[in-house]
PDB file of C-alpha atoms and ligand atoms in Angstrom:
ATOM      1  CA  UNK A  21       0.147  -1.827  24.104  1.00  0.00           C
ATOM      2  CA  UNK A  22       2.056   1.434  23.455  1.00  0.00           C
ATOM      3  CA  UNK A  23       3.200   2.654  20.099  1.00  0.00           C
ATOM      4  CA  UNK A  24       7.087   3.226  19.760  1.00  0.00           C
ATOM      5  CA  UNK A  25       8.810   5.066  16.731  1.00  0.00           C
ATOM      6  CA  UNK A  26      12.493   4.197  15.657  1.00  0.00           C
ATOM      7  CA  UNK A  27      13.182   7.715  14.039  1.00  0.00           C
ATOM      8  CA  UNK A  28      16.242   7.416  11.795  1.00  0.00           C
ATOM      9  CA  UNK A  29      18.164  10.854  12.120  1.00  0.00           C
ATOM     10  CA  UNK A  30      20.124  11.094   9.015  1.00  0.00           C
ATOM     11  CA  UNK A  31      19.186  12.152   5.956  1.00  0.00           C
ATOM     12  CA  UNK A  32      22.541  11.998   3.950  1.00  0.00           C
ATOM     13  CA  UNK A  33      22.871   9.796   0.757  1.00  0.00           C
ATOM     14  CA  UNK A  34      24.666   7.249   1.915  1.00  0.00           C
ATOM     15  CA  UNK A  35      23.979   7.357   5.854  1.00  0.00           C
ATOM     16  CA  UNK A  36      24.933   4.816   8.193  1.00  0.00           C
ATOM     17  CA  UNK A  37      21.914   5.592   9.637  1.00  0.00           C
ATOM     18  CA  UNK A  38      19.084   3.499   7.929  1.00  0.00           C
ATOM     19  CA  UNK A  39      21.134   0.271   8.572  1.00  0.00           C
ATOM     20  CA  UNK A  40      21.378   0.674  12.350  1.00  0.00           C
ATOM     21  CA  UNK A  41      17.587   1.977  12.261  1.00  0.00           C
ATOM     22  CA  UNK A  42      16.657  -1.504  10.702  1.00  0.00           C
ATOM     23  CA  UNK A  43      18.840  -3.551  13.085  1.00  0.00           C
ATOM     24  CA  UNK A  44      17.087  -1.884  15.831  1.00  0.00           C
ATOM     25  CA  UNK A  45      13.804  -2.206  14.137  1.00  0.00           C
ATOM     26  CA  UNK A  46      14.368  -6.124  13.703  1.00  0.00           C
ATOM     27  CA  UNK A  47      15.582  -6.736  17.312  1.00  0.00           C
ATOM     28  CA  UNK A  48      12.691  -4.623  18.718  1.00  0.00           C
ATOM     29  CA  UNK A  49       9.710  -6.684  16.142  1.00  0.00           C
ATOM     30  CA  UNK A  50      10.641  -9.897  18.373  1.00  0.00           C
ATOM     31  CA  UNK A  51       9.527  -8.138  21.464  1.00  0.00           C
ATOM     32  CA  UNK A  52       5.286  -8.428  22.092  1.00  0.00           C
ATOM     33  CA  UNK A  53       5.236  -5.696  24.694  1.00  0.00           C
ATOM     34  CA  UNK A  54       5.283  -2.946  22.182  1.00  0.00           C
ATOM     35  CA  UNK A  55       4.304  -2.062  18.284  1.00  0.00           C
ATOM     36  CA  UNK A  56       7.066  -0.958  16.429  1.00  0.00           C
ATOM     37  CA  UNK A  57       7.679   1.371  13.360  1.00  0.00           C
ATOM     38  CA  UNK A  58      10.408   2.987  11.385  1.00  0.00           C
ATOM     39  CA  UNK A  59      10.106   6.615  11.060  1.00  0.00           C
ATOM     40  CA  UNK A  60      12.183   8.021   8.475  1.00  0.00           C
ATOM     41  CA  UNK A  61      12.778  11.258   8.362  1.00  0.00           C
ATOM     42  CA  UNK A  62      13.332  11.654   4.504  1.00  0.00           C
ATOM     43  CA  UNK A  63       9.757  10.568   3.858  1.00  0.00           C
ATOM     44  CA  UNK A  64       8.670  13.752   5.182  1.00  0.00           C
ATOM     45  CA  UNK A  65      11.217  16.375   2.961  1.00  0.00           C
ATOM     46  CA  UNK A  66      10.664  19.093   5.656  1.00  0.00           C
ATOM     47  CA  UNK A  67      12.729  22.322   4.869  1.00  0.00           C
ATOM     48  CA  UNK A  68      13.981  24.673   7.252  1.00  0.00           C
ATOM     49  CA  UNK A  69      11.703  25.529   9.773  1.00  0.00           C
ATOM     50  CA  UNK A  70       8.932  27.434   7.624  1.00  0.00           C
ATOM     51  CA  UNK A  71       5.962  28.139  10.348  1.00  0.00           C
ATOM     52  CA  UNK A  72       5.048  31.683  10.951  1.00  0.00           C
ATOM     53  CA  UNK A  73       3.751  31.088  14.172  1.00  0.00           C
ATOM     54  CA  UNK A  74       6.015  28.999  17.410  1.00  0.00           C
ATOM     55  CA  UNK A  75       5.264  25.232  16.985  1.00  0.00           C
ATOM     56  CA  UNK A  76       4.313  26.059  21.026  1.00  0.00           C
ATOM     57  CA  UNK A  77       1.441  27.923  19.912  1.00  0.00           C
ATOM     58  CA  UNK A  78       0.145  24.361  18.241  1.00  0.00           C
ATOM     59  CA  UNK A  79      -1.227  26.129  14.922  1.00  0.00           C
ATOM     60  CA  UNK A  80       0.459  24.329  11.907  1.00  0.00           C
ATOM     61  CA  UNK A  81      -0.232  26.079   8.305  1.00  0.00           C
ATOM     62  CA  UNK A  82       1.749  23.752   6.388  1.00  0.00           C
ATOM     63  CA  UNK A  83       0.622  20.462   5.116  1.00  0.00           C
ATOM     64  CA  UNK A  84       4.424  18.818   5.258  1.00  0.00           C
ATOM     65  CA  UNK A  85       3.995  19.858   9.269  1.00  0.00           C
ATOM     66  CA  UNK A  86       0.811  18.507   9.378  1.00  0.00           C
ATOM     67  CA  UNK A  87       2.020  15.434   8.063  1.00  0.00           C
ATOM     68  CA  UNK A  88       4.809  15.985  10.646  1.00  0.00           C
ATOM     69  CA  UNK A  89       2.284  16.036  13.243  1.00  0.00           C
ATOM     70  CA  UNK A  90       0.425  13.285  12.762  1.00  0.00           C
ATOM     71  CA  UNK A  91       2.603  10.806  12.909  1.00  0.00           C
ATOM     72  CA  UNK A  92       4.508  11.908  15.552  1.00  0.00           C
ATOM     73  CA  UNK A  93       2.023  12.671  17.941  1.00  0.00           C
ATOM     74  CA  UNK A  94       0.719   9.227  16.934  1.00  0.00           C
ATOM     75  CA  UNK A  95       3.376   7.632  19.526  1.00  0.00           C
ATOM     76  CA  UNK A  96       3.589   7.072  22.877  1.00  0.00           C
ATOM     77  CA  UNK A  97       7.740   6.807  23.112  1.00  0.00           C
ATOM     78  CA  UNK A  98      10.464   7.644  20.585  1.00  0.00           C
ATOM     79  CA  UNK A  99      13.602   5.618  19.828  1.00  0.00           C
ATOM     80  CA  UNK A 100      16.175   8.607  18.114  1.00  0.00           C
ATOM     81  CA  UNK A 101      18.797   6.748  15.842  1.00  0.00           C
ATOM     82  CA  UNK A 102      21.349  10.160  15.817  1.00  0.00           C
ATOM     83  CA  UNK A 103      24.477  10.606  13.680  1.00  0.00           C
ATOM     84  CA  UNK A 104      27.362  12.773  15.375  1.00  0.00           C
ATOM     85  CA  UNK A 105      27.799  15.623  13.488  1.00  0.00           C
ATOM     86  CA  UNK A 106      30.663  18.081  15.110  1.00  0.00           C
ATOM     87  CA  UNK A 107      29.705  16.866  18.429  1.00  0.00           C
ATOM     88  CA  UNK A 108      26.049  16.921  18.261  1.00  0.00           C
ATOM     89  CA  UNK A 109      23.204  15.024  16.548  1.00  0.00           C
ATOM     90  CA  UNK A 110      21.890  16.002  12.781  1.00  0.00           C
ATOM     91  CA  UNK A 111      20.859  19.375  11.635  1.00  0.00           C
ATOM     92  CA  UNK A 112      18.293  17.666   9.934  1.00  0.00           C
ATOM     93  CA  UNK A 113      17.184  15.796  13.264  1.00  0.00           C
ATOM     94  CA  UNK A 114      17.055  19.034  15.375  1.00  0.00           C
ATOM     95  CA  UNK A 115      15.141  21.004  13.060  1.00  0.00           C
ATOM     96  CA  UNK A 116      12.522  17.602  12.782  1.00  0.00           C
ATOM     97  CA  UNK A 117      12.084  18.060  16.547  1.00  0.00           C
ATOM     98  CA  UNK A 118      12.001  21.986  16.486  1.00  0.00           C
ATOM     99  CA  UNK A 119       9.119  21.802  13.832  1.00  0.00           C
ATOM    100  CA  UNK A 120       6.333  20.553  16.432  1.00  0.00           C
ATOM    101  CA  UNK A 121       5.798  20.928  20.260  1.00  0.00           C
ATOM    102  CA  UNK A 122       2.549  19.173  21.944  1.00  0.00           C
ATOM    103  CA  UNK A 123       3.112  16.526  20.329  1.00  0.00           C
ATOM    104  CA  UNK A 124       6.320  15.533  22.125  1.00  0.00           C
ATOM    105  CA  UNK A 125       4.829  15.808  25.377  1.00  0.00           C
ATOM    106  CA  UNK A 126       4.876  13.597  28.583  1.00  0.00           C
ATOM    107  CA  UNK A 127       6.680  10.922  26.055  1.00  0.00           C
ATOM    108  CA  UNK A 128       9.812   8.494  26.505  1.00  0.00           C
ATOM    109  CA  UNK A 129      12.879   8.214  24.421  1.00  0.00           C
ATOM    110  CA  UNK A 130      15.849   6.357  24.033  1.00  0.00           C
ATOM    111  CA  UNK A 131      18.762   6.846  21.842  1.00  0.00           C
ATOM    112  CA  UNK A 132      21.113   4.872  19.690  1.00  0.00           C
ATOM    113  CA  UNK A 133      23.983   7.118  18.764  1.00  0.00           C
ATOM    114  CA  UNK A 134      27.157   6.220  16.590  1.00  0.00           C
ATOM    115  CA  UNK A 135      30.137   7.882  15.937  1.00  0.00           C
ATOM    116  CA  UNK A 136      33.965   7.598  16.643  1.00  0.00           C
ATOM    117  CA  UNK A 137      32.544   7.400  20.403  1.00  0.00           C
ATOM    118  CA  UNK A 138      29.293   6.243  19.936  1.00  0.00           C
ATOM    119  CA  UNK A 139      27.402   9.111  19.308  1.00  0.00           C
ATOM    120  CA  UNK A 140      27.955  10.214  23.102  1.00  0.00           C
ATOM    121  CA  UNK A 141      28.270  13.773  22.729  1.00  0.00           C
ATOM    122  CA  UNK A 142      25.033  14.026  20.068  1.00  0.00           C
ATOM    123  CA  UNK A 143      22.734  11.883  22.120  1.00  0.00           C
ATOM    124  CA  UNK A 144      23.839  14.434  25.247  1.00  0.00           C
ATOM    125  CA  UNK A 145      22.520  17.291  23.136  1.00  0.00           C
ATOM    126  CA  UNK A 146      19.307  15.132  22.257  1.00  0.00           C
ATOM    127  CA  UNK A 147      18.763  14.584  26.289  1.00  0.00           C
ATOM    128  CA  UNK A 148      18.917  18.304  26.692  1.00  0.00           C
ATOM    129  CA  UNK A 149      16.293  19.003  24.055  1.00  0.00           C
ATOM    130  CA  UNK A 150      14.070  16.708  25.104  1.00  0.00           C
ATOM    131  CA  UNK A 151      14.150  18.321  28.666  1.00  0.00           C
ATOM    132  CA  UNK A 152      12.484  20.757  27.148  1.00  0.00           C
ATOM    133  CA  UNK A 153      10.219  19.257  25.335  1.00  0.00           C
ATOM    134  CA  UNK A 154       8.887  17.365  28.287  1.00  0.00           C
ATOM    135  CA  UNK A 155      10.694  13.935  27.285  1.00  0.00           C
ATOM    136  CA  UNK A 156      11.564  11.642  29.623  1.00  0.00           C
ATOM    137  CA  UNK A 157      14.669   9.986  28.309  1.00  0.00           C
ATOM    138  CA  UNK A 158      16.023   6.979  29.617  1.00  0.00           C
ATOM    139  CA  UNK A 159      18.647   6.160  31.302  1.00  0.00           C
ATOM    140  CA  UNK A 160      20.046   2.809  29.013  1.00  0.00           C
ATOM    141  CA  UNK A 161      21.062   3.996  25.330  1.00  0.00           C
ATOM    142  CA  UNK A 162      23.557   1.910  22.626  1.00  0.00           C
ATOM    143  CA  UNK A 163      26.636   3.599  21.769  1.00  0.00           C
ATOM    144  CA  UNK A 164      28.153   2.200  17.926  1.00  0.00           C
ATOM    145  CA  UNK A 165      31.186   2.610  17.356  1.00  0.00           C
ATOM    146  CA  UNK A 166      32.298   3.589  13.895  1.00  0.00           C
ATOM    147  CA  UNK A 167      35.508   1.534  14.874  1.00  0.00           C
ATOM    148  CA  UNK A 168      34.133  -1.419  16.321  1.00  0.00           C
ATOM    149  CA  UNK A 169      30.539  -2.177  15.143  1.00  0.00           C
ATOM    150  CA  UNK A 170      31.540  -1.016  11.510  1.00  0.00           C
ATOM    151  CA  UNK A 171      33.351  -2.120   9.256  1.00  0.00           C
ATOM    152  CA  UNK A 172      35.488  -0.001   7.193  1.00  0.00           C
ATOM    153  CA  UNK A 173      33.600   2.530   9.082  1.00  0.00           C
ATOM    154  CA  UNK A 174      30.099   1.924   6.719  1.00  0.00           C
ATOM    155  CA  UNK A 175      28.675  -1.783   7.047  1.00  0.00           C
ATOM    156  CA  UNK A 176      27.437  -2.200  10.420  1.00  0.00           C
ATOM    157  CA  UNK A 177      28.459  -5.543  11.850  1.00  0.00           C
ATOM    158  CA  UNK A 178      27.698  -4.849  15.629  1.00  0.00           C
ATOM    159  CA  UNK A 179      29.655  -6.643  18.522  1.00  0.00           C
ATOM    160  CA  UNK A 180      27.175  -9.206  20.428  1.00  0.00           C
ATOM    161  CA  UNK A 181      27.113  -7.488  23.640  1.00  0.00           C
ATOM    162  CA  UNK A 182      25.065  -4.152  21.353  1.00  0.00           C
ATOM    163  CA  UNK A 183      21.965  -6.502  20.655  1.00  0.00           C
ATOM    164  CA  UNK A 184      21.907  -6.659  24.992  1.00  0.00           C
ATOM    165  CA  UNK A 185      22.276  -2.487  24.829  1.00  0.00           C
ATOM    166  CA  UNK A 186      19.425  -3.001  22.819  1.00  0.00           C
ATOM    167  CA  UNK A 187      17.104  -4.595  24.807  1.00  0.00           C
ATOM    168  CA  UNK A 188      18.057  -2.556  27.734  1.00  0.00           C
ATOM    169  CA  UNK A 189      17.121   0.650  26.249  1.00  0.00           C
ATOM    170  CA  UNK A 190      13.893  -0.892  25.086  1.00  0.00           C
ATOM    171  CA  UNK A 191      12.969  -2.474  28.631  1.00  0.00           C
ATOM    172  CA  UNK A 192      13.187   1.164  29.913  1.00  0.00           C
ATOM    173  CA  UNK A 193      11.630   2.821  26.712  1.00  0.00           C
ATOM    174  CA  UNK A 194       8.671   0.642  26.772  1.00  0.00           C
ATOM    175  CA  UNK A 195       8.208   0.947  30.899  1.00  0.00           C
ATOM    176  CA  UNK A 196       8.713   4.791  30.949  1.00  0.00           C
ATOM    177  CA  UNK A 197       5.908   5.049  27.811  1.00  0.00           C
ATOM    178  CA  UNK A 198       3.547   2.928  28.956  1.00  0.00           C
ATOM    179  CA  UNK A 199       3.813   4.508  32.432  1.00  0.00           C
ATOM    180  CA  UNK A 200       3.580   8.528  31.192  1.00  0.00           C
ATOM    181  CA  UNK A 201       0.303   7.078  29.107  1.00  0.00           C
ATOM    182  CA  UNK A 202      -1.445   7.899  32.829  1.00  0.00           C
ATOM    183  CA  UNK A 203      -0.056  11.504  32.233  1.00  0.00           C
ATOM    184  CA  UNK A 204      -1.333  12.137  28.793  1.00  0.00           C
ATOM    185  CA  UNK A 205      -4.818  10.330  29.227  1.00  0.00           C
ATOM    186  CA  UNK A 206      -5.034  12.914  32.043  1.00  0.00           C
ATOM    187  CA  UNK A 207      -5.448  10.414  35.048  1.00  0.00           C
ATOM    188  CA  UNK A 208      -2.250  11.610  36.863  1.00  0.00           C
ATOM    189  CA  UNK A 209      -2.878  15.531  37.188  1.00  0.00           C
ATOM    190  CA  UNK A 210      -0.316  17.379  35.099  1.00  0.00           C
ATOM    191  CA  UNK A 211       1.663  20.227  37.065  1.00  0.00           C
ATOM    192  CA  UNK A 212       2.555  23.391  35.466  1.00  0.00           C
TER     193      UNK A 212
HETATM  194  C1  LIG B   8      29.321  16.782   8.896  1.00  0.00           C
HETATM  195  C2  LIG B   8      29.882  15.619   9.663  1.00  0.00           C
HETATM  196  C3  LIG B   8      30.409  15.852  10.907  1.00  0.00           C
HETATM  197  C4  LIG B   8      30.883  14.777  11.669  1.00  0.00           C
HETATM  198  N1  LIG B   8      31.318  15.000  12.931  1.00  0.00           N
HETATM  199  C5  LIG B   8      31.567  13.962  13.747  1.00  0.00           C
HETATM  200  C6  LIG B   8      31.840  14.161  15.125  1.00  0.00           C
HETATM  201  O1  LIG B   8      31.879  15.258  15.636  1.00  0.00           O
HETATM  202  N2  LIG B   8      32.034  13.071  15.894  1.00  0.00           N
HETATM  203  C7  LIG B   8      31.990  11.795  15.391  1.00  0.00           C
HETATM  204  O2  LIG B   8      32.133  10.839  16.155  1.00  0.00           O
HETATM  205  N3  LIG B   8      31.760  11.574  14.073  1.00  0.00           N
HETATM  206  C8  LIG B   8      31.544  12.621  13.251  1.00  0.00           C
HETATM  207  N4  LIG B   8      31.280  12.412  11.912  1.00  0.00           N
HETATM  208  C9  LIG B   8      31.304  11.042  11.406  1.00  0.00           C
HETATM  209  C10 LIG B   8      29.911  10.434  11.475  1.00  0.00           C
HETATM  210  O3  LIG B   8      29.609  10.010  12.784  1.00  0.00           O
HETATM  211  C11 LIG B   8      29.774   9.263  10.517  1.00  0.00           C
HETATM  212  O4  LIG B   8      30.073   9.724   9.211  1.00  0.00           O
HETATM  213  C12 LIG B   8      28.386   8.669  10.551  1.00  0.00           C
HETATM  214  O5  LIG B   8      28.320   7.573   9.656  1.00  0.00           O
HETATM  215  C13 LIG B   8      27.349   9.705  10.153  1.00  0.00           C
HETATM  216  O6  LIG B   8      26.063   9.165  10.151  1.00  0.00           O
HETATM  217  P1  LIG B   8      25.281   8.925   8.774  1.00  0.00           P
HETATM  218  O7  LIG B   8      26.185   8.064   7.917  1.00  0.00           O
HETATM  219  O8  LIG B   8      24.027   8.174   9.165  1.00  0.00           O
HETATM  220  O9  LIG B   8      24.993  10.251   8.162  1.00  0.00           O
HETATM  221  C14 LIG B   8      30.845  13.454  11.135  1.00  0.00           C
HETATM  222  C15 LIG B   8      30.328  13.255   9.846  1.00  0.00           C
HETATM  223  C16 LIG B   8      29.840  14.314   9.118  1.00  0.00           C
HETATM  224  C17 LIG B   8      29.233  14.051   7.766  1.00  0.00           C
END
């Protein structure tokens, strides 16, 4: 059974963001395909990317990278819970991901974005940094609006079809990790 994080992306006192994290988080504990867990990015207090060396050359001085480390690479797909912020996902998101390399490797993802549109435009910045971070991300993502699945824009109350978005996102999250599990146990030969 693979290992799937539900990384909440905002950091902000306040955020919208832990609420839809936990609504994922309950609708994904009913499923027995997969294990679970909330990753929350405050937990980890990283600053500004502080590494001497490229997170690509996989040395880490820092113990709040270590930390970093570790429990990321200790997944086998990612669920990304993004904010839009000015058309793109969180500064405090994007410098999470920038912090480590490896560990994101031959991986899955799916994304739950909200925003006035859903989050659109920040989870299509997310798919492009994944790219190169050799995610797969899947097709199937949940789009809140602030409008819709809010009310008064802060107390998330989503519409019944989201909780189907849901499980979509996970069917494909869950198929594309366990699948890419060949890749990293080095049974399917990796090309350069
Ligand atoms: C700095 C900032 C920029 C924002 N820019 C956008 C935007 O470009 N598009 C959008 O749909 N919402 C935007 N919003 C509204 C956020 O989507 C909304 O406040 C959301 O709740 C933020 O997530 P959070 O509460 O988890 O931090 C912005 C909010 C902030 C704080």
């Amino acid at each position: 059974m693979i290992n799937v994080a539900i990384i909440i992306g905002s950091t902000r006192p306040g955020r919208n963001g832990e609420a839809v994290a936990r609504w994922v988080h309950d609708l994904a504990a009913t499923r027995d395909d997969a294990r679970f867990e909330l990753v929350d990015l405050k937990d980890f207090g990283l600053p500004h990317l502080d590494e001497a060396m490229p997170p690509a050359m996989g040395r880490y001085d820092l113990p709040h990278t270590r930390k970093w480390a570790d429990k990321i690479s200790s997944f086998d797909a990612y669920v990304f819970v993004t904010p839009e912020y000015n058309r793109s996902t969180s500064g405090a998101l994007k410098n999470a991901i920038d912090f480590l390399y490896a560990e994101w490797h031959n991986k899955a993802a799916g994304f739950v974005g909200y925003g006035s549109l859903g989050g659109a435009r920040a989870v299509e910045h997310l798919r492009l940094i994944m790219g190169e971070l050799k995610v797969a991300g899947v097709s199937s993502q949940v789009a809140l609006s602030l409008a819709t699945d809010f009310e008064n824009f802060s107390a998330l109350k989503p519409a019944a079809h989201q909780e189907r978005a849901v499980s979509a996102m996970l069917d494909e999250v869950v198929a594309w990790g366990g699948a890419l599990k060949a890749l990293r146990d080095g049974t399917t030969p990796a090309r350069p």
